[in-house]
Amino acid sequence: MPVKSLKFRLTMPVKRLDDGTGETIRVLEVDGYNTPTFDMVLQNQEEEFRSIPTWKIKPGDIFICAYPKAGTHWLWEVTSMLVNQSADRVKLIKETSMLEGVSQKNFDNVVCPRVLNTHLPLRLLPKDTLKMNSKILFVQRNPKDICVSYYNHHKKVLEYEYDGKFENYVNRFLEGHVDYGSWFDYTLEWEKVIKDNKGYPIHVMSYEDMKTDSIGEITKISEFLGLKTDPTLIREIAEKCEFSNMKKEKDPLENSAEWKDGKPGMYRKGQIGDWKNWFTVAQNEHFDAIFAKKMKDSSFTYRFG
Ligand code: A3P
């Protein structure tokens, strides 16, 4: 699958993540960490990425931290509206304030109060993040739905040059042969950060709770952020950020050149339990066995359907 007109493509050292089947996902490796390539928007991505720990945090910065496909776009939109105290559609896409996807210059220029977002672990974020007491929303989603969503993402975003089969993907996901690495490592690393920093303002929440009680969950976020919590505004935000409304109004803001067949696919299905349409019984049992082993010491819980 040739990738056309990728502006900065030739200047970057890329790697193809093979899972042993011959199918590959194209990423940028920086000091052993695999990040997506942002060929279309970022020059000198490697240097920019490496410098993130030195970037300056501003008072009042808010971070949305989530493994890919946990609902980052949704939570960014909700949080931006809360911070703006308005249910008007945010005219930007969340990638404009995604740490690993912007330059330091653009990061510095994000309008304050900044609603930042990232899929990186804390150890790769700006060093002062905790020192500055930046509020963190940590968003979780059950990893089977994440796996399906990430598969579709990899297939549709051209820069990955990936055209693999789902039957091979579950293992790839479980073994972490994807950009941002293993979901297990990511999740357990954040759990440790939370345990080691008792009392730090981290709000742990889930995609599933947002789906079943968005008004209740948005109210909790508003209270966590110390904002005025007006029930009418909360209701309006929940409605504006409902899946079909976001898909209709945000898809046109995406750069269609980044997507297969020119069709943005960030808002795909937006449901709990779609994994049941994808996993075979054997894949599900294998997933459960690995999950039980890797998460045995974790106190996080997940709703799979
Ligand atoms: P699906 O592929 O299962 O549909 P992220 O923003 O972290 O990349 O996550 C993307 C996932 O969140 C996709 O899941 C997408 O459809 C879903 N999503 C985005 N906006 C949503 C919304 N407003 N309500 C529910 N799900 C949403």
Short mmCIF file of C-alpha atoms and ligand atoms in Angstrom, two decimals:
data_model
loop_
_atom_site.label_atom_id
_atom_site.label_comp_id
_atom_site.label_asym_id
_atom_site.label_seq_id
_atom_site.Cartn_x
_atom_site.Cartn_y
_atom_site.Cartn_z
CA MET A 1 0.00 0.00 0.00
CA PRO A 2 1.98 3.08 -1.14
CA VAL A 3 1.75 6.21 1.00
CA LYS A 4 1.62 9.31 -1.12
CA SER A 5 2.57 12.90 -0.33
CA LEU A 6 3.94 12.36 3.15
CA LYS A 7 5.82 15.58 3.52
CA PHE A 8 8.59 14.67 5.95
CA ARG A 9 8.72 10.98 5.15
CA LEU A 10 12.23 10.69 3.79
CA THR A 11 13.93 12.32 6.75
CA MET A 12 12.76 9.85 9.36
CA PRO A 13 14.15 6.50 10.53
CA VAL A 14 11.17 4.19 10.65
CA LYS A 15 10.78 0.63 11.79
CA ARG A 16 8.32 -2.05 10.76
CA LEU A 17 6.86 -3.98 13.68
CA ASP A 18 6.60 -7.60 12.60
CA ASP A 19 4.59 -10.04 14.69
CA GLY A 20 6.12 -13.10 13.08
CA THR A 21 3.42 -13.44 10.40
CA GLY A 22 5.10 -11.13 7.90
CA GLU A 23 2.45 -8.45 8.45
CA THR A 24 3.99 -5.19 9.63
CA ILE A 25 3.05 -1.87 11.22
CA ARG A 26 5.20 1.13 10.36
CA VAL A 27 6.27 3.22 13.40
CA LEU A 28 9.04 5.52 14.55
CA GLU A 29 11.38 4.04 17.15
CA VAL A 30 12.98 6.55 19.48
CA ASP A 31 15.39 5.13 22.06
CA GLY A 32 13.58 1.81 22.16
CA TYR A 33 10.06 3.29 22.32
CA ASN A 34 7.66 2.89 19.39
CA THR A 35 5.57 5.94 18.56
CA PRO A 36 3.35 6.53 15.51
CA THR A 37 4.90 8.50 12.71
CA PHE A 38 3.28 11.87 12.18
CA ASP A 39 4.77 12.36 8.74
CA MET A 40 2.24 14.89 7.58
CA VAL A 41 2.44 17.31 10.45
CA LEU A 42 5.77 16.99 12.19
CA GLN A 43 9.25 17.79 11.01
CA ASN A 44 12.22 16.39 13.01
CA GLN A 45 9.83 14.14 14.91
CA GLU A 46 12.63 12.16 16.49
CA GLU A 47 14.26 15.22 18.09
CA GLU A 48 10.91 16.69 19.10
CA PHE A 49 9.91 13.42 20.74
CA ARG A 50 13.16 13.13 22.63
CA SER A 51 12.82 16.68 23.96
CA ILE A 52 9.31 16.25 25.44
CA PRO A 53 10.61 15.73 29.02
CA THR A 54 12.11 19.23 28.91
CA TRP A 55 8.90 20.96 27.76
CA LYS A 56 7.45 23.55 30.12
CA ILE A 57 4.27 22.83 32.02
CA LYS A 58 2.00 25.80 32.74
CA PRO A 59 -0.14 26.26 35.85
CA GLY A 60 -3.61 24.84 35.23
CA ASP A 61 -2.54 22.40 32.50
CA ILE A 62 -4.89 19.43 32.34
CA PHE A 63 -3.76 16.07 30.95
CA ILE A 64 -5.94 13.40 29.40
CA CYS A 65 -3.92 10.20 29.55
CA ALA A 66 -5.17 7.02 27.91
CA TYR A 67 -3.93 4.08 25.93
CA PRO A 68 -4.94 4.53 22.25
CA LYS A 69 -8.62 3.84 21.47
CA ALA A 70 -9.87 4.22 25.06
CA GLY A 71 -11.95 7.28 24.13
CA THR A 72 -9.35 10.06 24.16
CA HIS A 73 -11.15 12.16 21.51
CA TRP A 74 -14.41 11.94 23.40
CA LEU A 75 -12.89 12.92 26.74
CA TRP A 76 -10.85 15.71 25.17
CA GLU A 77 -13.97 17.21 23.63
CA VAL A 78 -15.95 16.91 26.88
CA THR A 79 -13.12 18.37 28.97
CA SER A 80 -12.49 21.23 26.52
CA MET A 81 -16.17 22.16 26.61
CA LEU A 82 -16.16 22.04 30.43
CA VAL A 83 -13.11 24.26 30.57
CA ASN A 84 -14.73 26.66 28.07
CA GLN A 85 -17.99 26.48 30.08
CA SER A 86 -19.76 26.14 26.75
CA ALA A 87 -21.25 23.30 24.74
CA ASP A 88 -20.18 24.97 21.48
CA ARG A 89 -18.37 22.50 19.22
CA VAL A 90 -14.58 22.73 19.63
CA LYS A 91 -13.25 23.80 16.24
CA LEU A 92 -9.90 22.05 16.60
CA ILE A 93 -9.09 18.34 16.62
CA LYS A 94 -7.49 16.88 19.73
CA GLU A 95 -4.28 16.10 17.83
CA THR A 96 -3.43 19.83 18.04
CA SER A 97 -2.68 19.34 21.74
CA MET A 98 -1.36 15.78 21.71
CA LEU A 99 2.17 15.86 23.10
CA GLU A 100 3.76 13.22 20.90
CA GLY A 101 2.05 14.62 17.79
CA VAL A 102 3.07 18.29 17.99
CA SER A 103 6.27 20.33 17.98
CA GLN A 104 7.49 22.05 21.12
CA LYS A 105 6.59 25.38 19.51
CA ASN A 106 3.01 24.33 18.90
CA PHE A 107 2.81 22.84 22.39
CA ASP A 108 3.88 26.18 23.88
CA ASN A 109 1.25 27.93 21.78
CA VAL A 110 -1.76 25.83 22.78
CA VAL A 111 -4.31 28.28 24.20
CA CYS A 112 -4.55 28.31 28.03
CA PRO A 113 -6.00 26.72 30.06
CA ARG A 114 -4.52 23.85 28.10
CA VAL A 115 -6.36 20.55 27.74
CA LEU A 116 -3.45 18.34 26.71
CA ASN A 117 -3.65 14.71 25.75
CA THR A 118 -1.25 11.85 25.28
CA HIS A 119 -0.87 8.09 25.07
CA LEU A 120 2.62 8.21 26.59
CA PRO A 121 3.59 6.83 30.00
CA LEU A 122 4.45 9.36 32.70
CA ARG A 123 8.20 8.68 32.39
CA LEU A 124 8.18 10.21 28.86
CA LEU A 125 6.08 13.28 29.74
CA PRO A 126 7.48 16.70 30.75
CA LYS A 127 9.51 16.23 33.92
CA ASP A 128 7.57 18.90 35.82
CA THR A 129 4.14 17.37 35.23
CA LEU A 130 3.72 16.05 38.77
CA LYS A 131 5.65 18.92 40.36
CA MET A 132 3.22 21.40 38.83
CA ASN A 133 0.29 19.37 40.20
CA SER A 134 -1.27 19.16 36.72
CA LYS A 135 -4.65 17.45 36.97
CA ILE A 136 -4.74 14.14 35.14
CA LEU A 137 -7.76 12.31 33.74
CA PHE A 138 -6.77 8.68 33.30
CA VAL A 139 -9.22 7.04 30.90
CA GLN A 140 -9.60 3.27 30.72
CA ARG A 141 -11.56 0.96 28.41
CA ASN A 142 -11.84 -2.81 28.39
CA PRO A 143 -8.86 -4.11 26.41
CA LYS A 144 -10.86 -6.41 24.10
CA ASP A 145 -12.74 -3.43 22.66
CA ILE A 146 -9.46 -1.50 22.56
CA CYS A 147 -7.90 -4.36 20.59
CA VAL A 148 -10.68 -4.30 17.97
CA SER A 149 -10.68 -0.52 17.75
CA TYR A 150 -6.87 -0.39 17.43
CA TYR A 151 -6.95 -3.04 14.70
CA ASN A 152 -9.36 -0.92 12.67
CA HIS A 153 -7.27 2.16 13.35
CA HIS A 154 -4.10 0.45 12.13
CA LYS A 155 -5.85 -0.74 9.00
CA LYS A 156 -7.26 2.68 8.15
CA VAL A 157 -4.45 5.12 8.93
CA LEU A 158 -2.16 5.18 5.88
CA GLU A 159 1.07 5.91 7.72
CA TYR A 160 1.05 2.45 9.32
CA GLU A 161 1.08 0.74 5.91
CA TYR A 162 -0.66 -2.17 7.61
CA ASP A 163 -2.99 -4.58 5.95
CA GLY A 164 -3.06 -7.51 8.37
CA LYS A 165 -5.77 -9.94 9.38
CA PHE A 166 -7.60 -9.81 12.69
CA GLU A 167 -6.82 -13.47 13.29
CA ASN A 168 -3.17 -12.47 13.70
CA TYR A 169 -3.85 -9.17 15.42
CA VAL A 170 -5.03 -10.44 18.83
CA ASN A 171 -1.60 -11.94 19.50
CA ARG A 172 0.11 -8.84 18.18
CA PHE A 173 -1.93 -6.77 20.63
CA LEU A 174 -1.32 -9.11 23.56
CA GLU A 175 2.40 -9.07 22.89
CA GLY A 176 2.53 -5.31 22.43
CA HIS A 177 3.87 -5.27 18.86
CA VAL A 178 2.08 -1.97 18.26
CA ASP A 179 2.91 1.69 18.64
CA TYR A 180 2.89 2.71 22.35
CA GLY A 181 3.68 -0.90 23.24
CA SER A 182 1.77 -3.32 25.43
CA TRP A 183 -1.58 -2.28 26.90
CA PHE A 184 -0.64 -4.29 30.00
CA ASP A 185 2.65 -2.44 30.53
CA TYR A 186 1.01 0.92 29.94
CA THR A 187 -1.84 0.22 32.36
CA LEU A 188 0.29 -1.33 35.10
CA GLU A 189 2.80 1.51 34.85
CA TRP A 190 0.06 4.09 35.42
CA GLU A 191 -1.40 2.02 38.25
CA LYS A 192 1.98 2.14 39.96
CA VAL A 193 2.20 5.91 39.45
CA ILE A 194 -1.21 6.28 41.09
CA LYS A 195 -0.23 4.04 44.02
CA ASP A 196 3.11 5.78 44.50
CA ASN A 197 1.53 9.24 44.49
CA LYS A 198 -1.38 8.92 46.90
CA GLY A 199 -3.40 12.11 47.06
CA TYR A 200 -2.19 13.33 43.65
CA PRO A 201 -5.06 14.71 41.51
CA ILE A 202 -5.59 11.82 39.10
CA HIS A 203 -9.18 11.01 38.19
CA VAL A 204 -9.52 7.41 37.00
CA MET A 205 -12.53 6.83 34.81
CA SER A 206 -13.81 4.48 32.14
CA TYR A 207 -15.24 4.53 28.64
CA GLU A 208 -17.95 2.12 29.76
CA ASP A 209 -19.14 4.38 32.60
CA MET A 210 -19.16 7.33 30.19
CA LYS A 211 -21.34 5.32 27.82
CA THR A 212 -23.85 4.25 30.45
CA ASP A 213 -24.00 7.46 32.51
CA SER A 214 -22.37 10.31 30.62
CA ILE A 215 -24.13 13.00 32.67
CA GLY A 216 -22.95 11.46 35.95
CA GLU A 217 -19.40 11.02 34.63
CA ILE A 218 -19.17 14.52 33.15
CA THR A 219 -20.40 15.92 36.47
CA LYS A 220 -17.59 14.05 38.25
CA ILE A 221 -15.00 15.42 35.81
CA SER A 222 -16.30 18.95 36.31
CA GLU A 223 -16.08 18.59 40.10
CA PHE A 224 -12.61 17.05 39.84
CA LEU A 225 -11.46 20.03 37.79
CA GLY A 226 -12.98 22.46 40.31
CA LEU A 227 -15.25 24.02 37.69
CA LYS A 228 -18.73 25.46 38.06
CA THR A 229 -21.03 22.47 37.65
CA ASP A 230 -24.20 23.66 35.98
CA PRO A 231 -26.58 20.73 35.30
CA THR A 232 -27.95 22.36 32.12
CA LEU A 233 -24.46 22.80 30.70
CA ILE A 234 -23.52 19.24 31.66
CA ARG A 235 -26.59 17.92 29.84
CA GLU A 236 -25.80 19.98 26.74
CA ILE A 237 -22.19 18.76 26.70
CA ALA A 238 -23.27 15.13 27.07
CA GLU A 239 -25.63 15.53 24.14
CA LYS A 240 -23.14 17.40 21.92
CA CYS A 241 -20.51 14.74 22.63
CA GLU A 242 -22.79 11.79 22.01
CA PHE A 243 -21.17 9.48 19.44
CA SER A 244 -23.30 10.27 16.37
CA ASN A 245 -23.05 14.03 16.93
CA MET A 246 -19.29 13.88 17.33
CA LYS A 247 -18.91 11.68 14.28
CA LYS A 248 -20.98 14.03 12.15
CA GLU A 249 -19.28 17.22 13.27
CA LYS A 250 -15.68 16.15 13.94
CA ASP A 251 -15.01 13.79 11.02
CA PRO A 252 -14.96 16.71 8.55
CA LEU A 253 -12.18 18.34 10.60
CA GLU A 254 -9.91 15.30 10.14
CA ASN A 255 -7.29 15.33 7.39
CA SER A 256 -8.80 12.85 4.95
CA ALA A 257 -5.41 12.45 3.21
CA GLU A 258 -4.23 10.49 6.26
CA TRP A 259 -6.95 7.86 5.87
CA LYS A 260 -7.44 4.90 3.58
CA ASP A 261 -9.75 5.78 0.69
CA GLY A 262 -9.80 9.35 2.00
CA LYS A 263 -12.38 8.38 4.63
CA PRO A 264 -11.65 9.49 8.23
CA GLY A 265 -12.27 6.61 10.63
CA MET A 266 -11.67 8.02 14.10
CA TYR A 267 -15.35 7.66 15.03
CA ARG A 268 -16.01 4.06 14.05
CA LYS A 269 -18.71 2.37 16.13
CA GLY A 270 -18.61 3.79 19.64
CA GLN A 271 -20.05 0.79 21.46
CA ILE A 272 -19.32 -1.43 24.44
CA GLY A 273 -18.72 -5.08 23.57
CA ASP A 274 -18.08 -4.90 19.82
CA TRP A 275 -15.21 -7.37 20.46
CA LYS A 276 -17.86 -10.13 20.58
CA ASN A 277 -18.33 -9.62 16.83
CA TRP A 278 -14.62 -10.13 16.20
CA PHE A 279 -13.08 -12.61 18.67
CA THR A 280 -13.37 -16.34 18.11
CA VAL A 281 -13.99 -18.54 21.17
CA ALA A 282 -10.36 -19.66 21.09
CA GLN A 283 -9.06 -16.09 20.81
CA ASN A 284 -11.24 -15.07 23.71
CA GLU A 285 -9.99 -17.89 25.92
CA HIS A 286 -6.41 -17.10 25.05
CA PHE A 287 -6.98 -13.41 25.79
CA ASP A 288 -8.60 -14.22 29.14
CA ALA A 289 -5.69 -16.47 30.13
CA ILE A 290 -3.08 -13.81 29.35
CA PHE A 291 -5.19 -11.11 30.97
CA ALA A 292 -5.59 -13.14 34.19
CA LYS A 293 -1.85 -13.73 34.37
CA LYS A 294 -0.68 -10.21 33.60
CA MET A 295 -3.31 -8.39 35.66
CA LYS A 296 -3.24 -10.70 38.67
CA ASP A 297 -1.84 -8.02 41.00
CA SER A 298 -3.88 -5.16 39.59
CA SER A 299 -6.87 -3.68 41.36
CA PHE A 300 -8.31 -2.18 38.16
CA THR A 301 -11.55 -3.77 36.98
CA TYR A 302 -13.12 -3.73 33.49
CA ARG A 303 -16.56 -4.12 32.04
CA PHE A 304 -16.40 -6.24 28.86
CA GLY A 305 -20.03 -6.11 27.84
P1 A3P B 1 -14.45 2.23 18.24
O1 A3P B 1 -13.37 1.99 17.25
O2 A3P B 1 -14.73 1.04 19.10
O3 A3P B 1 -15.67 2.78 17.63
P2 A3P B 1 -9.52 7.30 20.86
O4 A3P B 1 -10.19 8.61 20.81
O5 A3P B 1 -8.80 7.06 22.15
O6 A3P B 1 -8.67 7.08 19.65
O7 A3P B 1 -10.65 6.17 20.87
C1 A3P B 1 -11.42 5.95 19.72
C2 A3P B 1 -12.58 5.09 20.10
O8 A3P B 1 -13.53 5.87 20.84
C3 A3P B 1 -13.34 4.58 18.87
O9 A3P B 1 -13.92 3.35 19.27
C4 A3P B 1 -14.37 5.67 18.68
O10 A3P B 1 -15.46 5.33 17.88
C5 A3P B 1 -14.77 5.90 20.14
N1 A3P B 1 -15.43 7.18 20.33
C6 A3P B 1 -15.04 8.40 19.89
N2 A3P B 1 -15.94 9.33 20.25
C7 A3P B 1 -16.90 8.70 20.94
C8 A3P B 1 -18.11 9.14 21.57
N3 A3P B 1 -18.47 10.40 21.52
N4 A3P B 1 -18.87 8.21 22.18
C9 A3P B 1 -18.50 6.91 22.21
N5 A3P B 1 -17.37 6.43 21.63
C10 A3P B 1 -16.57 7.32 21.00
#
